[in-house]
PDB file of C-alpha atoms and ligand atoms in Angstrom:
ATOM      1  CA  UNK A1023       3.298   4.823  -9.464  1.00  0.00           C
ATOM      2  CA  UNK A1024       4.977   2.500 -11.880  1.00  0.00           C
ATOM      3  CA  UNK A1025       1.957   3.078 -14.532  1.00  0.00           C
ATOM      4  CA  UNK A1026       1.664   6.421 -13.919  1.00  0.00           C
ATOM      5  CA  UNK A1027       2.716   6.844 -17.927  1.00  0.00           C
ATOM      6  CA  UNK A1028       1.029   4.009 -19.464  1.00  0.00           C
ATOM      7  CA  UNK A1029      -2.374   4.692 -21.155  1.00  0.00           C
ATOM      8  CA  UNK A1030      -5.279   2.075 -21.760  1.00  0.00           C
ATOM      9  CA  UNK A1031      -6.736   2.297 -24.468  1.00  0.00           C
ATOM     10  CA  UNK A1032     -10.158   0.336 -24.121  1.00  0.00           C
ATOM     11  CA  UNK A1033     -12.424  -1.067 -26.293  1.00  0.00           C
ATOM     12  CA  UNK A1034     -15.364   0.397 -26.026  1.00  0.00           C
ATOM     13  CA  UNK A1035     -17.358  -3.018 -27.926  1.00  0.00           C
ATOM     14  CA  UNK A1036     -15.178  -5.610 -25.054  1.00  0.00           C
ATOM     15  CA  UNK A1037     -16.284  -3.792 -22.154  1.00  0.00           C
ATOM     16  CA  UNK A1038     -17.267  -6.221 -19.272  1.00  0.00           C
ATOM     17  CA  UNK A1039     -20.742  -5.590 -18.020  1.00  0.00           C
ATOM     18  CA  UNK A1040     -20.295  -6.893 -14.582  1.00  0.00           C
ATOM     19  CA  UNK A1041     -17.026  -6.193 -12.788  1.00  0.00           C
ATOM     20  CA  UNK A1042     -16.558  -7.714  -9.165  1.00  0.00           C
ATOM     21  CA  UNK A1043     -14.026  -6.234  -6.484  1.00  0.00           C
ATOM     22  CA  UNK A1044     -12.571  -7.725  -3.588  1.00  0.00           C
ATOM     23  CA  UNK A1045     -12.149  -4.241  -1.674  1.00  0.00           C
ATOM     24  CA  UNK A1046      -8.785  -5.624  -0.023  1.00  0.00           C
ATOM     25  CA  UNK A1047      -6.048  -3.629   2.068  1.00  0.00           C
ATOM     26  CA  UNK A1048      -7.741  -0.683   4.010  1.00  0.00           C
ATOM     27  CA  UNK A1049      -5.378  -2.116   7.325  1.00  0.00           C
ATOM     28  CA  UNK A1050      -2.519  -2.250   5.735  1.00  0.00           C
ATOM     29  CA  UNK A1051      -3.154   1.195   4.259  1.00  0.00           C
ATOM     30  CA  UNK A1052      -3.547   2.781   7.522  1.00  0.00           C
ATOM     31  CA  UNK A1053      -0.631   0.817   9.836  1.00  0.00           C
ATOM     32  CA  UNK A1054       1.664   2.103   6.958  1.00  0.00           C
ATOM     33  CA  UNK A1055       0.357   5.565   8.007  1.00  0.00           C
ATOM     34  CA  UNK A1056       0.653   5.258  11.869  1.00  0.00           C
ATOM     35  CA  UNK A1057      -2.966   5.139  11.968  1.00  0.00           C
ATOM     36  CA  UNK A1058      -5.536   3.279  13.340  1.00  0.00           C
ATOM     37  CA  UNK A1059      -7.574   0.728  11.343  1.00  0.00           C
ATOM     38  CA  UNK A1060     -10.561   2.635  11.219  1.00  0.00           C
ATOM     39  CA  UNK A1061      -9.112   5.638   9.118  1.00  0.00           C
ATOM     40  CA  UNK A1062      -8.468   2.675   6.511  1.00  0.00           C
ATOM     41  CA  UNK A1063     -11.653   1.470   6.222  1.00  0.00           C
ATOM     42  CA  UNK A1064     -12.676   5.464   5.887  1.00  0.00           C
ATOM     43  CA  UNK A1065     -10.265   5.555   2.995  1.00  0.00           C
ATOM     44  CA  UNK A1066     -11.676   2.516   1.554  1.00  0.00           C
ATOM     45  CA  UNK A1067     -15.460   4.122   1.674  1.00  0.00           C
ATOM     46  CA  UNK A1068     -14.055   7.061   0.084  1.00  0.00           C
ATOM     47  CA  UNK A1069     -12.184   5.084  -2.713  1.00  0.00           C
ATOM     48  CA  UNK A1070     -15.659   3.012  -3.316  1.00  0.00           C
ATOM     49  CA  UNK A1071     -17.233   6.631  -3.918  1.00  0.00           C
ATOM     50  CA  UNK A1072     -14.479   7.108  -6.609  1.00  0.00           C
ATOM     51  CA  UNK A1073     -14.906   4.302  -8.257  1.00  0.00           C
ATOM     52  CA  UNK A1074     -18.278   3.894  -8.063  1.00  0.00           C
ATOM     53  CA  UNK A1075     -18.554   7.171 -10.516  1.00  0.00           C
ATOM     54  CA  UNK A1076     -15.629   5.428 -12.423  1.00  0.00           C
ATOM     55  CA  UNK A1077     -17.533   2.405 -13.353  1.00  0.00           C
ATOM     56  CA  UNK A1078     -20.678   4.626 -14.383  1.00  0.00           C
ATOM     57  CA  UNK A1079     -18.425   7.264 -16.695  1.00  0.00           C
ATOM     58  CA  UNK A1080     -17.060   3.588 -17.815  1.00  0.00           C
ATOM     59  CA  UNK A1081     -20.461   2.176 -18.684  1.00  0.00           C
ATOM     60  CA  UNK A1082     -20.243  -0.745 -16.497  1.00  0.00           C
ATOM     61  CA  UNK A1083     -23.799  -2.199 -16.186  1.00  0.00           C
ATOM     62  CA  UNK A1084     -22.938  -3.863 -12.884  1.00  0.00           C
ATOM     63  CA  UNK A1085     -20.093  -3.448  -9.897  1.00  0.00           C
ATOM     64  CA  UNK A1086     -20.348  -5.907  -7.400  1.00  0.00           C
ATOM     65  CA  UNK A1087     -18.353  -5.161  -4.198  1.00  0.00           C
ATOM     66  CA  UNK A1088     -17.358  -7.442  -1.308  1.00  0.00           C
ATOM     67  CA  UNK A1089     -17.382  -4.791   1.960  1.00  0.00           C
ATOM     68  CA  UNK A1090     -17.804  -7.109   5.138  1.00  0.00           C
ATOM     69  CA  UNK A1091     -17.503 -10.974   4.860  1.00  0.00           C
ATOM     70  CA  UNK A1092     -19.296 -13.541   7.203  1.00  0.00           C
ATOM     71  CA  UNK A1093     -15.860 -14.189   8.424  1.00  0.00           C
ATOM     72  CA  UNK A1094     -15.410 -10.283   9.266  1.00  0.00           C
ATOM     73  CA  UNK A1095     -16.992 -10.446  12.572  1.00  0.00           C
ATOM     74  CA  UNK A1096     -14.036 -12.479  13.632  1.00  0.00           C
ATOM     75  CA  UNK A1097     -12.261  -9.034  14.233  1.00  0.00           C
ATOM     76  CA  UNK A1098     -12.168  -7.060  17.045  1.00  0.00           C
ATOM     77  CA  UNK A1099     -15.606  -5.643  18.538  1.00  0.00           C
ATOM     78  CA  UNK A1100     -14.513  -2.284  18.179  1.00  0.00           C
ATOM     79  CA  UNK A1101     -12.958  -2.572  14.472  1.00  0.00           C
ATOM     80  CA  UNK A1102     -16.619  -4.183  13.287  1.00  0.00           C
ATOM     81  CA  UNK A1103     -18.346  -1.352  15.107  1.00  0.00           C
ATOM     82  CA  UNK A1104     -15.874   0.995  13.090  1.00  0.00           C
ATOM     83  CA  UNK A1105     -17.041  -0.696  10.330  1.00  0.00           C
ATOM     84  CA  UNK A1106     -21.149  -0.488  11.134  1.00  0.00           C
ATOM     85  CA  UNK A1107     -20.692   2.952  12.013  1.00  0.00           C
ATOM     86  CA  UNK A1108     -19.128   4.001   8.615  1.00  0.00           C
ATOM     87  CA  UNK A1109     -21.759   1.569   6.891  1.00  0.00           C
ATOM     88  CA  UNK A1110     -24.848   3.287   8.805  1.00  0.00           C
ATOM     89  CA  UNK A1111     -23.288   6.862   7.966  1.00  0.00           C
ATOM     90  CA  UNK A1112     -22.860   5.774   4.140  1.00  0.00           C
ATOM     91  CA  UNK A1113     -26.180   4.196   3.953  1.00  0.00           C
ATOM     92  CA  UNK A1114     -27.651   7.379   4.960  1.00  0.00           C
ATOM     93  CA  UNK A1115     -26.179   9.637   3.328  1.00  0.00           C
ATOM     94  CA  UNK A1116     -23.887   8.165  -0.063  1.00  0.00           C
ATOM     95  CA  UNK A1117     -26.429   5.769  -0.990  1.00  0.00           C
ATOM     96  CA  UNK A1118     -28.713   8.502  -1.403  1.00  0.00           C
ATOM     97  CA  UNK A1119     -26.717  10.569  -3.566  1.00  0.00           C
ATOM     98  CA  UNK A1120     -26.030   7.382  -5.748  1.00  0.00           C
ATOM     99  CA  UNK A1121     -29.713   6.644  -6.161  1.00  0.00           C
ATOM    100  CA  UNK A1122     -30.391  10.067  -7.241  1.00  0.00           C
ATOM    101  CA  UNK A1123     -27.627  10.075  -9.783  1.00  0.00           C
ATOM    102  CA  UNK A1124     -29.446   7.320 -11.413  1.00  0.00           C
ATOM    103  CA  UNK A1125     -27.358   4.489  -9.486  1.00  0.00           C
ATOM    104  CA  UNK A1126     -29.077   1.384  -8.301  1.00  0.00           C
ATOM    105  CA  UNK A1127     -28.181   0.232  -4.947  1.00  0.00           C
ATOM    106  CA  UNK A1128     -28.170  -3.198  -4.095  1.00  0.00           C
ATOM    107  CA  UNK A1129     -27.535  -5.448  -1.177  1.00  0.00           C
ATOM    108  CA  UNK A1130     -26.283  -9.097  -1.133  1.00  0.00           C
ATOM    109  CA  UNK A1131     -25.315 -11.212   1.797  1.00  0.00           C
ATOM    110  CA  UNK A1132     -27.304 -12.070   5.133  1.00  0.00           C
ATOM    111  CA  UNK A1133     -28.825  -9.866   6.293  1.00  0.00           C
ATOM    112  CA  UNK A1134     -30.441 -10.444   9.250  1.00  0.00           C
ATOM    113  CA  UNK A1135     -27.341 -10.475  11.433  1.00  0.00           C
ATOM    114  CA  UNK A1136     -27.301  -7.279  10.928  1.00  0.00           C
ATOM    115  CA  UNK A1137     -28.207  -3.809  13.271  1.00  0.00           C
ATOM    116  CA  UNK A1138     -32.145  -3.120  12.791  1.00  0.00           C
ATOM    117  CA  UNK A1139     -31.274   0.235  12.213  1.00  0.00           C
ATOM    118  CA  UNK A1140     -28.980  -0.968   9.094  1.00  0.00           C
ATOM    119  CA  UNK A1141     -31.431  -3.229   7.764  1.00  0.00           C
ATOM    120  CA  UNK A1142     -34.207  -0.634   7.096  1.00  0.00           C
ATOM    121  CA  UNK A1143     -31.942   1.731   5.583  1.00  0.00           C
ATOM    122  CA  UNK A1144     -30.948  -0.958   3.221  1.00  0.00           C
ATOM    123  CA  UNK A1145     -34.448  -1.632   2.238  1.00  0.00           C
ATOM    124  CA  UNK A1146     -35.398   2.044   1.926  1.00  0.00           C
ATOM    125  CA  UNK A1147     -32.353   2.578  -0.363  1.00  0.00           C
ATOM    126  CA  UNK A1148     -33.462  -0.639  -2.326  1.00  0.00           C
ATOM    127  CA  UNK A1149     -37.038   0.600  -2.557  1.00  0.00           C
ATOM    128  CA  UNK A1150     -35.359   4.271  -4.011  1.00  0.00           C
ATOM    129  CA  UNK A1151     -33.448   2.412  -6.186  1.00  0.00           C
ATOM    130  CA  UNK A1152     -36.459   0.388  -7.553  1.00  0.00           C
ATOM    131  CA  UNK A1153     -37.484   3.512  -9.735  1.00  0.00           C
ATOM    132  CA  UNK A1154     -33.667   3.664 -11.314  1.00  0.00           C
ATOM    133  CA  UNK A1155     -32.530   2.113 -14.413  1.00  0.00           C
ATOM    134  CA  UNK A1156     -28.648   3.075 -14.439  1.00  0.00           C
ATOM    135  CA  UNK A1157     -25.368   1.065 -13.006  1.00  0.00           C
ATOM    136  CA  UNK A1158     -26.457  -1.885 -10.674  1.00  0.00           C
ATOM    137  CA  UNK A1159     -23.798  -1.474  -7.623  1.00  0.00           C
ATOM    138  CA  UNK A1160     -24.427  -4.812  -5.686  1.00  0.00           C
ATOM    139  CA  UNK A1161     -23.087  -4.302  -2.223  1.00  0.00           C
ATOM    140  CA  UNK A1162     -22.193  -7.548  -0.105  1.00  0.00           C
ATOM    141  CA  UNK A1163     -22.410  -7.264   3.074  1.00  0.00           C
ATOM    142  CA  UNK A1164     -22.216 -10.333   5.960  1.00  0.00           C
ATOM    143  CA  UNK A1165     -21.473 -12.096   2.466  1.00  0.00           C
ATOM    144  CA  UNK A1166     -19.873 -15.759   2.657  1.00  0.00           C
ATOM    145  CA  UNK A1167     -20.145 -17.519  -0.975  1.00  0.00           C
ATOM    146  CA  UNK A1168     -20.587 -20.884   1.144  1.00  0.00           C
ATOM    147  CA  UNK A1169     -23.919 -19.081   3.429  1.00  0.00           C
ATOM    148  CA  UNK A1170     -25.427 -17.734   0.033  1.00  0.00           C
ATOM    149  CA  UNK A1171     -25.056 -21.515  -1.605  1.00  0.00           C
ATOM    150  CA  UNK A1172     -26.530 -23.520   1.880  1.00  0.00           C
ATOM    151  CA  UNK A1173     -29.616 -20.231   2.118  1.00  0.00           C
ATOM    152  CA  UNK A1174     -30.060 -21.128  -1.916  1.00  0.00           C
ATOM    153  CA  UNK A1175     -29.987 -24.846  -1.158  1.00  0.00           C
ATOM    154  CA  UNK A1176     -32.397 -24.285   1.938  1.00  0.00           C
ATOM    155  CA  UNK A1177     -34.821 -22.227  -0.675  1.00  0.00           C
ATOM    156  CA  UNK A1178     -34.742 -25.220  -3.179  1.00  0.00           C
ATOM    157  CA  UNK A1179     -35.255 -28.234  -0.655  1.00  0.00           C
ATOM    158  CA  UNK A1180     -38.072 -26.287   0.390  1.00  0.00           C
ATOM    159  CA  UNK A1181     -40.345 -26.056  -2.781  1.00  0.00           C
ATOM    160  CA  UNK A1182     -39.175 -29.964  -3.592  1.00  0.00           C
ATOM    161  CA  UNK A1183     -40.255 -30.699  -0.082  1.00  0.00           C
ATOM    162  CA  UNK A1184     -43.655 -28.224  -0.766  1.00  0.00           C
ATOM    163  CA  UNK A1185     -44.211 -30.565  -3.740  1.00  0.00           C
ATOM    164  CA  UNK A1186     -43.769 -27.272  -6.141  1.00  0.00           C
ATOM    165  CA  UNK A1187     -39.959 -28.277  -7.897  1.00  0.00           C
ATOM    166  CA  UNK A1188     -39.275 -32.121  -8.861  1.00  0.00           C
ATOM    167  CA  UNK A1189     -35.575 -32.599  -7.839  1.00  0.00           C
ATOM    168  CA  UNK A1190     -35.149 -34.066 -11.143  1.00  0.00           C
ATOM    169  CA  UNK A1191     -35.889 -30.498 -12.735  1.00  0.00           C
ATOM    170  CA  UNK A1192     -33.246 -28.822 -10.804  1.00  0.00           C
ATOM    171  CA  UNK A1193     -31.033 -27.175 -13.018  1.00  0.00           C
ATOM    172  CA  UNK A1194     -28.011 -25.379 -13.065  1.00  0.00           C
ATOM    173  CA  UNK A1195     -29.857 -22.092 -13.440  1.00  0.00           C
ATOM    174  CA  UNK A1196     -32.221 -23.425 -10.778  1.00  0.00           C
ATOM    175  CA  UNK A1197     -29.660 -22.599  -8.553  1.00  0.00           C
ATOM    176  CA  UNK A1198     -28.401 -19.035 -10.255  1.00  0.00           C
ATOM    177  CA  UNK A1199     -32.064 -18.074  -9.526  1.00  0.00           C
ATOM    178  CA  UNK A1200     -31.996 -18.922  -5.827  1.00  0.00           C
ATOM    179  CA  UNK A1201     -28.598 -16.819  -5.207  1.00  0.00           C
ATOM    180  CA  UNK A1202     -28.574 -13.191  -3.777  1.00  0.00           C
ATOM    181  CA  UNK A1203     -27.529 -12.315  -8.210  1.00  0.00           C
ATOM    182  CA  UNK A1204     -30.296 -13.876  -9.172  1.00  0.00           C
ATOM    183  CA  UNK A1205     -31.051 -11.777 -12.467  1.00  0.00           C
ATOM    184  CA  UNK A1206     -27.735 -10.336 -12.624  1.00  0.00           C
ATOM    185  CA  UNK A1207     -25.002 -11.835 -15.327  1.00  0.00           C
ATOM    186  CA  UNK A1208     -22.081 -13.677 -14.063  1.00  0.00           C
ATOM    187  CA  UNK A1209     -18.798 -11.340 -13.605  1.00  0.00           C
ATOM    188  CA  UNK A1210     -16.228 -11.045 -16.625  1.00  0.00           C
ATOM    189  CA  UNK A1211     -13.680  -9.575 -14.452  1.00  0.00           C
ATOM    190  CA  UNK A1212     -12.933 -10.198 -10.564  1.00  0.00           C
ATOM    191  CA  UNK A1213     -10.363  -7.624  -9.295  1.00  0.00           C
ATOM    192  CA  UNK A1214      -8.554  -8.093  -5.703  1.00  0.00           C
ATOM    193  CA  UNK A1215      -6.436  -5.298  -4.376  1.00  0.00           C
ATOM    194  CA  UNK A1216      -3.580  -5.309  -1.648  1.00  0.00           C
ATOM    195  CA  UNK A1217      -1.814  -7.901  -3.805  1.00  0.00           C
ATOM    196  CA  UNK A1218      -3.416 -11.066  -1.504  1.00  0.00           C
ATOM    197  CA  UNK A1219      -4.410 -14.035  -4.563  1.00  0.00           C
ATOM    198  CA  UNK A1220      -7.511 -15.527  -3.300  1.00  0.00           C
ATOM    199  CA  UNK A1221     -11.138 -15.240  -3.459  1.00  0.00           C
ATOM    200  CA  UNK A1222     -11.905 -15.384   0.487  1.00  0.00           C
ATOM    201  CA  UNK A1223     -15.026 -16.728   0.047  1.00  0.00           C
ATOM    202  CA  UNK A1224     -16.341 -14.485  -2.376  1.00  0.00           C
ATOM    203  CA  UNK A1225     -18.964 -15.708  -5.508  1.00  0.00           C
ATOM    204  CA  UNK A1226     -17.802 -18.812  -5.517  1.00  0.00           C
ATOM    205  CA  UNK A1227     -20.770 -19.823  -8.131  1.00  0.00           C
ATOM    206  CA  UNK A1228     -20.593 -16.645 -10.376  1.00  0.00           C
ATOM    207  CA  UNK A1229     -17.115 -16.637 -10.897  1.00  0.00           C
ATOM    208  CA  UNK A1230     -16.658 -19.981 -12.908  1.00  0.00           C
ATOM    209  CA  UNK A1231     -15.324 -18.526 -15.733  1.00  0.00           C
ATOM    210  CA  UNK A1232     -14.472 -14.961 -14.513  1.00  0.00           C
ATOM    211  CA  UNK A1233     -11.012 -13.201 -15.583  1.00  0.00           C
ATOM    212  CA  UNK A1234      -8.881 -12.362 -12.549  1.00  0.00           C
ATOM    213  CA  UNK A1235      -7.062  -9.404 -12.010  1.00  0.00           C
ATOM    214  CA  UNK A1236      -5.108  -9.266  -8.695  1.00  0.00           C
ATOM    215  CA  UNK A1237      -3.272  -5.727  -8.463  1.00  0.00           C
ATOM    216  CA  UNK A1238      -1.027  -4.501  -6.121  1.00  0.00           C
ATOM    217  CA  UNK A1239      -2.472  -1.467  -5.002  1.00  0.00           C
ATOM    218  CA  UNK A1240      -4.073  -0.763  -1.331  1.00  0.00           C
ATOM    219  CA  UNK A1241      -7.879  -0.561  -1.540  1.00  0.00           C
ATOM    220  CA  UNK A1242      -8.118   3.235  -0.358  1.00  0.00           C
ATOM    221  CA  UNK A1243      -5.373   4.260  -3.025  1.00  0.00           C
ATOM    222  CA  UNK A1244      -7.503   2.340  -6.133  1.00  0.00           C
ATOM    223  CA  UNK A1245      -8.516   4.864  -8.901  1.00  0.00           C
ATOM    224  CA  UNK A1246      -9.973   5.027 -11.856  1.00  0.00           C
ATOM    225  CA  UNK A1247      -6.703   4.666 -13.731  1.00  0.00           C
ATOM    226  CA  UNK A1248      -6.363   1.386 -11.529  1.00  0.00           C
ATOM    227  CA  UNK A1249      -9.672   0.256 -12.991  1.00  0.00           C
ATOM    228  CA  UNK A1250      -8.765   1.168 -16.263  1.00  0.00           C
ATOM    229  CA  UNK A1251      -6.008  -1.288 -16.474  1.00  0.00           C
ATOM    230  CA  UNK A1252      -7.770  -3.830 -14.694  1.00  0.00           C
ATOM    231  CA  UNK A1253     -10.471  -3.650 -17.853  1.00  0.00           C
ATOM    232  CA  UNK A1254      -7.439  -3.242 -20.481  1.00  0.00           C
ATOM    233  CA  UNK A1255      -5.513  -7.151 -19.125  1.00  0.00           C
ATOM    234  CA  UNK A1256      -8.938  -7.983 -19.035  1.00  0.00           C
ATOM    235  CA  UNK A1257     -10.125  -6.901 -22.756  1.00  0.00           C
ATOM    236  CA  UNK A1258      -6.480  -8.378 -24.209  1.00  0.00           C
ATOM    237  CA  UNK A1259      -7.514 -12.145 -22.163  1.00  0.00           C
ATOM    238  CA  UNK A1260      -8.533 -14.634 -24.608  1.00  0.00           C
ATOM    239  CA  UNK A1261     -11.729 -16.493 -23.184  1.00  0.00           C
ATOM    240  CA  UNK A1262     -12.314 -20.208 -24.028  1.00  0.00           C
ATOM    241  CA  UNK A1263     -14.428 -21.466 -21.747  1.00  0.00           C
ATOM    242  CA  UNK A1264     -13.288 -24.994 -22.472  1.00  0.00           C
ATOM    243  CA  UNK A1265     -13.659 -24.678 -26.168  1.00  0.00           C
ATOM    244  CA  UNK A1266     -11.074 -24.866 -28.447  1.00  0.00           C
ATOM    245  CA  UNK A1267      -8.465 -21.972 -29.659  1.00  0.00           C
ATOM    246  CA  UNK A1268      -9.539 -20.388 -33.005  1.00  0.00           C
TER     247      UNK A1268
HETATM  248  C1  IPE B1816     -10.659  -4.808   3.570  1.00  0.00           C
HETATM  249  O1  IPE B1816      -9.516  -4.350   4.180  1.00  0.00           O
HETATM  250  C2  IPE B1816     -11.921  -4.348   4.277  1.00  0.00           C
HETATM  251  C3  IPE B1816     -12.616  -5.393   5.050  1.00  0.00           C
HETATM  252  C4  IPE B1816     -12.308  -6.666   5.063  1.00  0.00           C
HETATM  253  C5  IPE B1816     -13.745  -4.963   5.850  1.00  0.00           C
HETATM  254  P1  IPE B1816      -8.854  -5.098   5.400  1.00  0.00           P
HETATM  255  O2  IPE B1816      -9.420  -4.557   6.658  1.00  0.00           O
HETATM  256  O3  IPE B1816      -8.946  -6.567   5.224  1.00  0.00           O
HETATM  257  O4  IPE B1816      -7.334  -4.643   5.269  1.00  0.00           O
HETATM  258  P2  IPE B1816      -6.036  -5.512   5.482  1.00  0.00           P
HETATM  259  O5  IPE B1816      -6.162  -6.723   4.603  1.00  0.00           O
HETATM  260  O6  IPE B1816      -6.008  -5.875   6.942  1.00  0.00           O
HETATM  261  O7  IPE B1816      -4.918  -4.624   5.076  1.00  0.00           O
HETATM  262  C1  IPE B1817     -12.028 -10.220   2.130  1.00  0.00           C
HETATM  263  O1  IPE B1817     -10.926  -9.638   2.735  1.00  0.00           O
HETATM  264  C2  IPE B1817     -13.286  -9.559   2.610  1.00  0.00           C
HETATM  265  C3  IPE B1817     -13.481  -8.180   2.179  1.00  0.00           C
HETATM  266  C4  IPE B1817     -12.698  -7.472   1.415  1.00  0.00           C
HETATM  267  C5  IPE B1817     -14.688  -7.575   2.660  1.00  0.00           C
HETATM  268  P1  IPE B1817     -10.284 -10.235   4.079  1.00  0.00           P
HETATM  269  O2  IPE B1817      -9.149  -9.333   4.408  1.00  0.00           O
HETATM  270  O3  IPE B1817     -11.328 -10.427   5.094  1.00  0.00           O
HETATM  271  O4  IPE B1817      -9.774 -11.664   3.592  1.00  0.00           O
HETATM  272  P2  IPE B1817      -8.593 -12.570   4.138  1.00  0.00           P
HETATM  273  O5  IPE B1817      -8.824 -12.770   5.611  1.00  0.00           O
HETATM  274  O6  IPE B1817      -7.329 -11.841   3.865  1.00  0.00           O
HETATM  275  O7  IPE B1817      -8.701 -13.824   3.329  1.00  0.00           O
HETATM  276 MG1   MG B1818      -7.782  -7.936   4.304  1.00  0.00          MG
END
């Protein structure tokens, strides 16, 4: 690896408290391999474990990680079952172990279009993760940035329409509120992997003024040293957010 010899040294008082990753490349990481998409995406569940335990040894407050898109289902039945299957088996039995190393679990996205079976083990793991106070991981699953916007929309027309919101009082945290994050800061950092440069429908709203870090690296071969340096270009970035340069 070409950074195998470089060392970050972080900053322990810039540390982002909400880092967001666009879990990109598990294909690609298996085709190179002669093997079938699926072992990616078993790669890729094994590299979230990783760096799940990175971001807590870290201190991260929050991870947010993009797993299946609302444009996913677009891929072949038997890759998306891959994909359920692997999400139902993690659900059961990761999740767990994250919740009682202090982790909360979290699930954004829509999440009705998913199995039944999948949607009560997401809301047992939320309920387990109610009692937790350590890392946030916020998991997004049939996420689209656009479908969490119109369902926030939907949410607001209906208490102006119930008489309990003037639209005149709608303001820009109005709409934070009504998001899947609601409560949860805005990202510092956004990382993609697999060297793609775009945000695929991803937090559109959060990421305003997010830091981007787009690394090279296949999902299933991202570490914590990977992380690291994401953090380090991030903590050397000089934020302005439209103000002026000291
Ligand atoms: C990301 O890896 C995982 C999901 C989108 C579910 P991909 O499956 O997109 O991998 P590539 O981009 O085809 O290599
Ligand atoms: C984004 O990756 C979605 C996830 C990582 C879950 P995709 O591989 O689906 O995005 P595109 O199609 O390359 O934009
Ligand atoms: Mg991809």
């Amino acid at each position: 690896m070409l950074y195998e010899n470089e060392s970050f040294q972080l900053n322990p008082e810039k540390m982002p408290k909400h880092v967001a990753i666009i879990m990109d490349g598990n294909g690609r990481w298996a085709t190179k391999r002669g093997l079938p998409r699926k072992a990616g995406h078993k790669a890729g569940a094994e590299a979230l474990e990783r760096i799940i335990y990175a971001a807590k040894e870290l201190g991260l407050e929050h991870l947010t990680v993009y797993a299946f898109s609302t444009e996913n289902w677009k891929r072949s039945a038997e890759e998306v079952g891959a994909i359920m299957d692997l999400l139902r088996f993690y659900l059961k039995n990761y999740f767990k172990k994250f919740v009682k190393d202090n982790i909360r679990m979290h699930v954004i996205g829509e999440k009705s279009r998913l199995d039944t079976d999948i949607q009560k083990a997401i809301a047992e793991i939320e309920d387990l993760s109610r009692e937790k106070n350590g890392m946030t991981v916020h998991v997004a699953l049939n996420y689209g940035g656009r479908d969490e916007l119109r369902r926030a929309v939907t949410k607001i027309a209906r208490e102006t329409a119930d008489g309990m919101l003037s639209p005149d009082a709608i303001t820009e945290d109005t709409i934070s509120d009504a998001l899947d994050t609601a409560g949860t800061p805005d990202p510092e950092l956004m990382i993609r992997t697999s060297g793609e440069e775009r945000i695929s429908n991803f937090l559109l709203w959060q990421i305003a003024y997010s830091e981007f870090f787009f690394s090279d690296t296949l999902w299933p071969d991202f570490d914590k040293k990977e992380l690291e340096r994401a953090i380090y270009y991030y903590q050397n970035r000089e934020r302005r957010f439209g103000g002026r340069l000291k």
